[in-house]
PDB file of C-alpha atoms in Angstrom:
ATOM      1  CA  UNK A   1       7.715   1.231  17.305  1.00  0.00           C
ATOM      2  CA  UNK A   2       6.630   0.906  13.611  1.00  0.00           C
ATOM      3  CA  UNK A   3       9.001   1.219  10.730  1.00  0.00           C
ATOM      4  CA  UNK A   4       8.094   1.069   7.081  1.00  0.00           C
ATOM      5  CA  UNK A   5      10.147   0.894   4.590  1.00  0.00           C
ATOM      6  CA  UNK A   6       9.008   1.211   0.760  1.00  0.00           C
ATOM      7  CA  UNK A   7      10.951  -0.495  -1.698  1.00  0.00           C
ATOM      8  CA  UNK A   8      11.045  -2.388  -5.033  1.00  0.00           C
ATOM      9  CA  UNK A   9      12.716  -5.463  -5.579  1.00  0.00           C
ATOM     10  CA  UNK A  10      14.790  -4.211  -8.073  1.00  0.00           C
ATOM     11  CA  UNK A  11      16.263  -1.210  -7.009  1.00  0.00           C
ATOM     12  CA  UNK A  12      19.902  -1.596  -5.908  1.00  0.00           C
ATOM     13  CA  UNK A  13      19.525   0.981  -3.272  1.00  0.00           C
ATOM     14  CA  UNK A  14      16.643  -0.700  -1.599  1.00  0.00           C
ATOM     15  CA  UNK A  15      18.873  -4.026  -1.612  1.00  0.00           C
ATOM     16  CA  UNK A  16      21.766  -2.147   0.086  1.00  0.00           C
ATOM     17  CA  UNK A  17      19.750  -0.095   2.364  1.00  0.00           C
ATOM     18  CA  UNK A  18      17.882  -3.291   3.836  1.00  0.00           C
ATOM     19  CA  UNK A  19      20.925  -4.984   4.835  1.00  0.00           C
ATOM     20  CA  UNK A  20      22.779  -1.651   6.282  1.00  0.00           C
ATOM     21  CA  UNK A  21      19.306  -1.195   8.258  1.00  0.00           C
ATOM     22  CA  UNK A  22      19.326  -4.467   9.725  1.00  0.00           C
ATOM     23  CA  UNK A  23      22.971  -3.874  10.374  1.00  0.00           C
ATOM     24  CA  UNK A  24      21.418  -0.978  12.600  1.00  0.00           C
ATOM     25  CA  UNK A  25      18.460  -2.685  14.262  1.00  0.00           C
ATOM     26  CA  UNK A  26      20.630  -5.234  15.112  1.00  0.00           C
ATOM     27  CA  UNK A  27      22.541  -2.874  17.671  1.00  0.00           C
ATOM     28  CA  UNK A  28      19.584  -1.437  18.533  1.00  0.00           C
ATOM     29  CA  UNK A  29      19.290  -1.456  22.367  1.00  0.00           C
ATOM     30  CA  UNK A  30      15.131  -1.367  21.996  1.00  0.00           C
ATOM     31  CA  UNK A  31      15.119  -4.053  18.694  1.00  0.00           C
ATOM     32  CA  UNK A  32      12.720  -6.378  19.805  1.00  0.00           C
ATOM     33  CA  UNK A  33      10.067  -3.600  20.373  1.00  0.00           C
ATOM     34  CA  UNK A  34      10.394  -2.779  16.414  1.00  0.00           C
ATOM     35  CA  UNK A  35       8.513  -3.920  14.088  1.00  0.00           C
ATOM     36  CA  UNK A  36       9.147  -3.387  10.075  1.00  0.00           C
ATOM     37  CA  UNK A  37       6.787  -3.632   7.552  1.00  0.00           C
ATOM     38  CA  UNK A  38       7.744  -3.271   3.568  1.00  0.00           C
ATOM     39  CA  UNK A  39       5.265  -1.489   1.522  1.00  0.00           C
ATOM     40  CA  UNK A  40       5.337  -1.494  -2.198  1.00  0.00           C
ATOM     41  CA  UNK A  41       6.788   0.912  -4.402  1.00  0.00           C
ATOM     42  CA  UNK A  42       7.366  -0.050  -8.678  1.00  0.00           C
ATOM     43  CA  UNK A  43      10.249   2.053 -10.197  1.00  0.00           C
ATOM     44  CA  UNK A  44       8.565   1.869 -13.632  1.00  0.00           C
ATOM     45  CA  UNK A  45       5.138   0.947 -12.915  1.00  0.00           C
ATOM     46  CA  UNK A  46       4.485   1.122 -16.633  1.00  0.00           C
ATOM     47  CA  UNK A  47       7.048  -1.458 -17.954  1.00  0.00           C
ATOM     48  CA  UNK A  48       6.274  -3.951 -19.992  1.00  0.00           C
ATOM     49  CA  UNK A  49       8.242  -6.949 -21.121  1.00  0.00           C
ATOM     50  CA  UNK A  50      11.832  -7.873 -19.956  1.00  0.00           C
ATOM     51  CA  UNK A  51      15.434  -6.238 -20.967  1.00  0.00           C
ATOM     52  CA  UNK A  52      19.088  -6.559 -20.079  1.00  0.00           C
ATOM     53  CA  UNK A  53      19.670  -4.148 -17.128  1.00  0.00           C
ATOM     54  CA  UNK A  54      22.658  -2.817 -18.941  1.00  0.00           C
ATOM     55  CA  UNK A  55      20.854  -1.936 -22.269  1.00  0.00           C
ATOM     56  CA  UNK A  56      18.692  -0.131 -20.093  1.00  0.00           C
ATOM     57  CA  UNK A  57      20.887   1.900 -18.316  1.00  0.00           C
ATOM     58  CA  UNK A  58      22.987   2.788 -21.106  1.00  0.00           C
ATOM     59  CA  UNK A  59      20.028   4.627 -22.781  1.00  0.00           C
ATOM     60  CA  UNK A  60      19.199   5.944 -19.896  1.00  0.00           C
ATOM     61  CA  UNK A  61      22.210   7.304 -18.551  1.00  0.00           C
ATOM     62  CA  UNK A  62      25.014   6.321 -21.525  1.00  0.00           C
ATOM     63  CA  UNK A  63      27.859   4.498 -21.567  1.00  0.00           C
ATOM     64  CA  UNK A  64      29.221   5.337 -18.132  1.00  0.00           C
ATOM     65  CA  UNK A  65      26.327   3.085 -17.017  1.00  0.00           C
ATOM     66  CA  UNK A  66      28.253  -0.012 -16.549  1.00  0.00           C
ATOM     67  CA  UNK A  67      30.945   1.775 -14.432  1.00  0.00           C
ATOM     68  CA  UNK A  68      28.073   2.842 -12.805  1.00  0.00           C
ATOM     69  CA  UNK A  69      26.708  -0.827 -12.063  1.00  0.00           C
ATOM     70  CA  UNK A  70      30.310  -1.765 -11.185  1.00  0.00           C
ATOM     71  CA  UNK A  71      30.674   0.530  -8.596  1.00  0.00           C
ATOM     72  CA  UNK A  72      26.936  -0.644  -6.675  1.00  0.00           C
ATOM     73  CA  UNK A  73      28.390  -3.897  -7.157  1.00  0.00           C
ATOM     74  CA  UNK A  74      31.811  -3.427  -4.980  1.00  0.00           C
ATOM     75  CA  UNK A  75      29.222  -1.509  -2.566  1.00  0.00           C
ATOM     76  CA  UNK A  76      27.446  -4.489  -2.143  1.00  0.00           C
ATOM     77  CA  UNK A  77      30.257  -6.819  -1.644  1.00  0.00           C
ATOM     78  CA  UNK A  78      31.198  -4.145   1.300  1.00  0.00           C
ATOM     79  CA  UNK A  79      28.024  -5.566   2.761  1.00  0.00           C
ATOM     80  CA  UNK A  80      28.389  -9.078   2.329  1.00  0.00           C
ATOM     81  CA  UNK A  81      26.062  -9.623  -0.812  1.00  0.00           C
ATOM     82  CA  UNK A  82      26.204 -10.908  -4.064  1.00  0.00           C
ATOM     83  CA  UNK A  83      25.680  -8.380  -7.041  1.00  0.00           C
ATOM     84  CA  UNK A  84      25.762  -9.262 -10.634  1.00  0.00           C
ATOM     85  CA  UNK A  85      25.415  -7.175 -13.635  1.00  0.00           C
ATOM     86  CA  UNK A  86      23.646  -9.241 -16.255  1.00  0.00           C
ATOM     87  CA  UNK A  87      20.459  -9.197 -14.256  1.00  0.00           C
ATOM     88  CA  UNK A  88      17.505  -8.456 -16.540  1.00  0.00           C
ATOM     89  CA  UNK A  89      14.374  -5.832 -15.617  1.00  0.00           C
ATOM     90  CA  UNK A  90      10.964  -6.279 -15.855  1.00  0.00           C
ATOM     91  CA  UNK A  91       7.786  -5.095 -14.512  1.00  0.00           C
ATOM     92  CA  UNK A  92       7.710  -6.002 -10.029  1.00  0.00           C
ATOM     93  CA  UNK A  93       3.875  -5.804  -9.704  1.00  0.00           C
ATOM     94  CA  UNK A  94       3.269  -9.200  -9.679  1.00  0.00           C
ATOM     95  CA  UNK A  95       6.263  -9.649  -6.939  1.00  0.00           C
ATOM     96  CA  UNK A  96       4.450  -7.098  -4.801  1.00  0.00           C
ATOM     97  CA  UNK A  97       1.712  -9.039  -5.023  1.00  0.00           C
ATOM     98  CA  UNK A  98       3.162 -11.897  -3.647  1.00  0.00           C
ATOM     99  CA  UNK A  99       4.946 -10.004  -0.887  1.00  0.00           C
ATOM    100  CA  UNK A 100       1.461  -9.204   0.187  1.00  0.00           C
ATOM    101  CA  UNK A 101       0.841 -12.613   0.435  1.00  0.00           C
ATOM    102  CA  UNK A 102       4.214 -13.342   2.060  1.00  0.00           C
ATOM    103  CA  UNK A 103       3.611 -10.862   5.157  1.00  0.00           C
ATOM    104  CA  UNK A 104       0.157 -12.296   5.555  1.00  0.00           C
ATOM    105  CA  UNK A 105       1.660 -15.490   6.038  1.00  0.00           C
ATOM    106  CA  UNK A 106       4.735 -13.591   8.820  1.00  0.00           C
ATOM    107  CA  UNK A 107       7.442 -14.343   6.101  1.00  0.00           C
ATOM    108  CA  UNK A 108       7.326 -10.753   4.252  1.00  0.00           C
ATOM    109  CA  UNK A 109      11.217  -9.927   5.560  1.00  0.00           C
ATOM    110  CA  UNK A 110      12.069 -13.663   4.087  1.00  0.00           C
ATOM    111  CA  UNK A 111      10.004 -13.229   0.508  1.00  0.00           C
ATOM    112  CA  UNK A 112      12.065  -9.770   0.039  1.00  0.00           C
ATOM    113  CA  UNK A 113      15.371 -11.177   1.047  1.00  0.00           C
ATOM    114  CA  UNK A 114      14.791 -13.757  -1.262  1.00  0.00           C
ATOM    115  CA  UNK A 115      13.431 -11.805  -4.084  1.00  0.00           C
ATOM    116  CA  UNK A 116      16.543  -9.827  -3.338  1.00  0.00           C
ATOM    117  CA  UNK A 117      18.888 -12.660  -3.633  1.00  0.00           C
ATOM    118  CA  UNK A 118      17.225 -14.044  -6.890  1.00  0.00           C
ATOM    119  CA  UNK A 119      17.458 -10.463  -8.932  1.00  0.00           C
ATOM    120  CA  UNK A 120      20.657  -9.083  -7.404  1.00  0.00           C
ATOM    121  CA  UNK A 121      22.905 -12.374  -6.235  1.00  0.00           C
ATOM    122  CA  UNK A 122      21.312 -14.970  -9.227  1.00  0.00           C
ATOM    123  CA  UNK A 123      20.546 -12.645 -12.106  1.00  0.00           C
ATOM    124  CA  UNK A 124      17.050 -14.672 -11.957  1.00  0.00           C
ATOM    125  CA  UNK A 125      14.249 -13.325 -13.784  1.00  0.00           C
ATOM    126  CA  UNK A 126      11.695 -12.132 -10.920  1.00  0.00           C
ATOM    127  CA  UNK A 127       8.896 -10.999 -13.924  1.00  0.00           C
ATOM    128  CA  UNK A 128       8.286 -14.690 -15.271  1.00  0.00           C
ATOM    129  CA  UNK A 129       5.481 -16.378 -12.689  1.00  0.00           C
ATOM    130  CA  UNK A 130       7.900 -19.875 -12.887  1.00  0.00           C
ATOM    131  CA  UNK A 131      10.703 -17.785 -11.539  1.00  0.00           C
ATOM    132  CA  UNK A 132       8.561 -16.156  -8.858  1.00  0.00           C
ATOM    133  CA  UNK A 133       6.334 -19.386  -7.411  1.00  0.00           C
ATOM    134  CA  UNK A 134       9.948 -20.928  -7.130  1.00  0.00           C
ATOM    135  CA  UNK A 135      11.567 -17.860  -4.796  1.00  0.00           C
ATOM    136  CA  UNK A 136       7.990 -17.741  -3.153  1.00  0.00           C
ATOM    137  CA  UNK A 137       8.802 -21.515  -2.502  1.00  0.00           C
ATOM    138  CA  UNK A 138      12.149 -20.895  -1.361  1.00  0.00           C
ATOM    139  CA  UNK A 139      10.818 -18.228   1.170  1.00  0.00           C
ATOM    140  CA  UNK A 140       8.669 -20.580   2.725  1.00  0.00           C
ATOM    141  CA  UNK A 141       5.328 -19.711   1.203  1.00  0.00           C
ATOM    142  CA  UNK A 142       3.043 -22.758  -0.171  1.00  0.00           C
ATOM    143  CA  UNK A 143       3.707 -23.157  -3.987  1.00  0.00           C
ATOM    144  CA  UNK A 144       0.330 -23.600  -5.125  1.00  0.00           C
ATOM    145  CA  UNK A 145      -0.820 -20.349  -2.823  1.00  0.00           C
ATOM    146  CA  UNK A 146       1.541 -18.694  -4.771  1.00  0.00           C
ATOM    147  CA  UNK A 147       0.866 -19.692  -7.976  1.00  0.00           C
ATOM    148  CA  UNK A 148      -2.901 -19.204  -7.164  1.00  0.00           C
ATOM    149  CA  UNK A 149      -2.064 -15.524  -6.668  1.00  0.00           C
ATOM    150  CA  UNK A 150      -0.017 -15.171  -9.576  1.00  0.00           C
ATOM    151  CA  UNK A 151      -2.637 -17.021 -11.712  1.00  0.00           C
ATOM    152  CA  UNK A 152      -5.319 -14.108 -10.600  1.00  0.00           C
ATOM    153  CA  UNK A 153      -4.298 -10.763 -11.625  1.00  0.00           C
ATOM    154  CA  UNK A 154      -6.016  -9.058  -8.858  1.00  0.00           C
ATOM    155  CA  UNK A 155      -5.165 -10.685  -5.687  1.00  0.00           C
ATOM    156  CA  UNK A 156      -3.715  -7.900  -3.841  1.00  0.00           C
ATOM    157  CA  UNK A 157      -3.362  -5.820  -6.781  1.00  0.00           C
ATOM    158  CA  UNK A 158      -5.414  -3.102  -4.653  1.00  0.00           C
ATOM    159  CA  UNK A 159      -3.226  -3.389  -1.963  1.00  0.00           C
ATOM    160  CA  UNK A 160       0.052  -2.330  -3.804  1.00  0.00           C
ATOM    161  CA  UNK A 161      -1.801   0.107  -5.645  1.00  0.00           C
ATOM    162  CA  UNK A 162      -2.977   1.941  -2.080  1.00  0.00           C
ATOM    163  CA  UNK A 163       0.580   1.599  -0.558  1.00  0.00           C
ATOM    164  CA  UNK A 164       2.156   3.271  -3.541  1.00  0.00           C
ATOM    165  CA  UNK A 165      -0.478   6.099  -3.226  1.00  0.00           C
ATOM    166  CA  UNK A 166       0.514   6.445   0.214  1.00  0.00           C
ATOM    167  CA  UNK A 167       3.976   6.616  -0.686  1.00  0.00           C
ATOM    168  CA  UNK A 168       2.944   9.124  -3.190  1.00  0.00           C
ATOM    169  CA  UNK A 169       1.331  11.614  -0.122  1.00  0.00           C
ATOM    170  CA  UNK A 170       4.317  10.840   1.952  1.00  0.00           C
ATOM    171  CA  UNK A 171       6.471  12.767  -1.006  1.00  0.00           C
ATOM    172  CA  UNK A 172       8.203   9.253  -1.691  1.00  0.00           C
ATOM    173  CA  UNK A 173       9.568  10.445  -4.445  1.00  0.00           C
ATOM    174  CA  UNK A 174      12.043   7.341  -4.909  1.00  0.00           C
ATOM    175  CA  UNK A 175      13.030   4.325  -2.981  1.00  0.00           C
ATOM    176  CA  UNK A 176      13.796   3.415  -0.319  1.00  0.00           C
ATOM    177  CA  UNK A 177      12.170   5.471   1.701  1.00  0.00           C
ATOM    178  CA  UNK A 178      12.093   4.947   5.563  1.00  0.00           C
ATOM    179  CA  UNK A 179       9.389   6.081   8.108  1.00  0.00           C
ATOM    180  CA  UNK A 180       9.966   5.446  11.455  1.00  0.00           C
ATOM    181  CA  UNK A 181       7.295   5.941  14.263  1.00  0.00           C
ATOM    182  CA  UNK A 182       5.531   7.474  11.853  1.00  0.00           C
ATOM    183  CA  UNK A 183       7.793  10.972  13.161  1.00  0.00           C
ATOM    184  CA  UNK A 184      10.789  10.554  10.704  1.00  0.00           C
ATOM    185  CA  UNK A 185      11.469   9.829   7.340  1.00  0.00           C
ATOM    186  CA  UNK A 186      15.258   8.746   5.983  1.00  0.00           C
ATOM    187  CA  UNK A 187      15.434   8.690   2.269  1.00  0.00           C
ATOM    188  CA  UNK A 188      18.124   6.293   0.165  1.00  0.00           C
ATOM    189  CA  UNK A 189      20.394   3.253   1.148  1.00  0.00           C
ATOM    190  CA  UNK A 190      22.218   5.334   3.944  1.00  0.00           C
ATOM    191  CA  UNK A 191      24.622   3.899   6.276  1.00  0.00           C
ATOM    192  CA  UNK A 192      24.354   1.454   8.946  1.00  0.00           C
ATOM    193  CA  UNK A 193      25.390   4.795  11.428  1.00  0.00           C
ATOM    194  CA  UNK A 194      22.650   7.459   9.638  1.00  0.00           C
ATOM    195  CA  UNK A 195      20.305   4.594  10.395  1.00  0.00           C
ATOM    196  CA  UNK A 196      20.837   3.861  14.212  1.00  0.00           C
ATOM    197  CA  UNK A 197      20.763   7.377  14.556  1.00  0.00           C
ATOM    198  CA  UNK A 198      17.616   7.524  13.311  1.00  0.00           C
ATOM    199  CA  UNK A 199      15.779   4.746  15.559  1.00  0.00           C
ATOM    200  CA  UNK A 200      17.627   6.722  18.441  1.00  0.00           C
ATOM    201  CA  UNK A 201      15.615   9.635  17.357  1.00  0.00           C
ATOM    202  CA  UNK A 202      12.312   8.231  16.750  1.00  0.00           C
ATOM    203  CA  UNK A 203      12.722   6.030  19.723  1.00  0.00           C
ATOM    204  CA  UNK A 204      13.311   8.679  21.734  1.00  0.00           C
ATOM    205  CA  UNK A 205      10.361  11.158  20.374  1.00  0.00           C
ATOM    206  CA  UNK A 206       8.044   8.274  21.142  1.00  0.00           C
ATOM    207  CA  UNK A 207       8.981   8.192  24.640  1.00  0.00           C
ATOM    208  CA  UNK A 208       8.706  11.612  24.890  1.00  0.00           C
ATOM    209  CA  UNK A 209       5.473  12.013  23.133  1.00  0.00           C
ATOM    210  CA  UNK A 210       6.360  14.265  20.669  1.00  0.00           C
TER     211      UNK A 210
END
C-alpha cells in the first residue's frame, strides 16, 4: 500500500505529523508492505529572501504569535524533537528540489528528516545553497550531486511544480496532507491513534477491493 504525504520543510505541522505517523506505522501489523513517498508542497511559493520566523508571524497573526510558537514547541518536545523559535523562513523550492534528488537516490525519508532537524532542531538556514549541500551531505547524498542540482535552477523544478498541482486537484489546501491507498485522505499533524486508524482503514479497503 502507497502513502503520500505532501509537506514543506518548514511547516511545523508537517514536522510533527511525520514523526506521530511513523509512531503509527511503526505498530502497524502490515508495515513492511507500506511504502511512503513525500511530495512537495511550498507554503509561500512566492517568497523571496529570508526573515526571522517571529517577525513573520507577528504580522501575520500579532503579538500572540510567539505564545503561539511556544506552544508547537512543548508539542514537539511531547514527541521527542527539538524545536526552536529563532529559526528564520525563506523560500523551500530549492529544498524540494533536492528531495527529488534524495528519493531518486532511496534516501528521500532521510533528506526530510534532516531538512527537518536543520530548520526546526538547529535554527539552520535551509534557503542558502551552503546550508542545503551540507544537510544533503549529512543525509547521505553526494555533495557535489547536490550542489550540481542546486547550481541548475531547473533540475527537478518540473517535478515539484507537477506534485504541487496534484496537490492542488486533490483539494490540498494546506499541509500535511495524507493519502493513503489512494482511498483516504487525513489532513494536519493528527495523532499517532487518528493515524493507525487510518492505515487500518485503507488497509482494509484494499483487501476488500473497495
Amino acid at each position: 500500500m502507497q502513502v503520500e504525504i505532501w509537506s514543506d520543510v518548514v511547516c511545523p505541522w508537517c514536522y510533527l505529523g511525520k514523526a506521530r505517523f511513523e509512531k503509527a506505522l511503526a505498530g502497524f501489523e502490515h508495515r513492511d508492505e507500506v511504502t511512503v513517498t513525500y511530495r512537495s508542497f511550498e507554503l509561500d511559493p512566492g517568497k523571496t529572501g529570508t526573515e526571522p520566523l517571529l517577525d513573520m508571524l507577528t504580522a501575520k497573526y500579532g503579538p500572540q504569535a510567539a505564545e503561539m510558537e511556544q506552544r508547537v514547541a512543548g508539542l514537539a518536545a511531547a514527541e521527542g524533537l527539538g524545536y526552536r523559535t529563532d529559526r528564520e523562513i525563506g523560500n523551500t523550492f530549492d529544498a524540494h528540489r533536492l528531495l527529488h534528488l534524495a528519493r531518486e537516490k532511496g534516501l528521500e525519508n532521510e533528506m526530510l528528516s534532516a531538512l527537518f532537524r536543520a530548520n526546526f532542531a538547529e535554527a539552520r538556514a535551509v534557503f542558502a545553497p551552503d546550508v542545503l549541500a551540507d544537510v544533503a551531505e549529512e543525509a547521505g547524498l553526494p555533495r557535489a550531486e547536490a550542489e550540481a542540482v542546486l547550481a541548475d535552477p531547473s533540475r527537478y523544478a518540473e517535478a515539484v511544480r507537477a506534485e504541487e498541482r496534484e496537490a492542488a486537484e486533490l483539494g490540498a489546501g494546506g499541509v500535511p496532507f495524507f493519502v493513503l491507498g489512494r482511498r483516504f485522505g487525513v489532513s494536519g499533524g493528527q495523532s499517532a491513534e487518528v493515524f493507525a486508524q487510518a492505515l487500518e482503514k485503507a488497509w482494509e479497503a484494499a483487501a476488500a477491493g473497495s
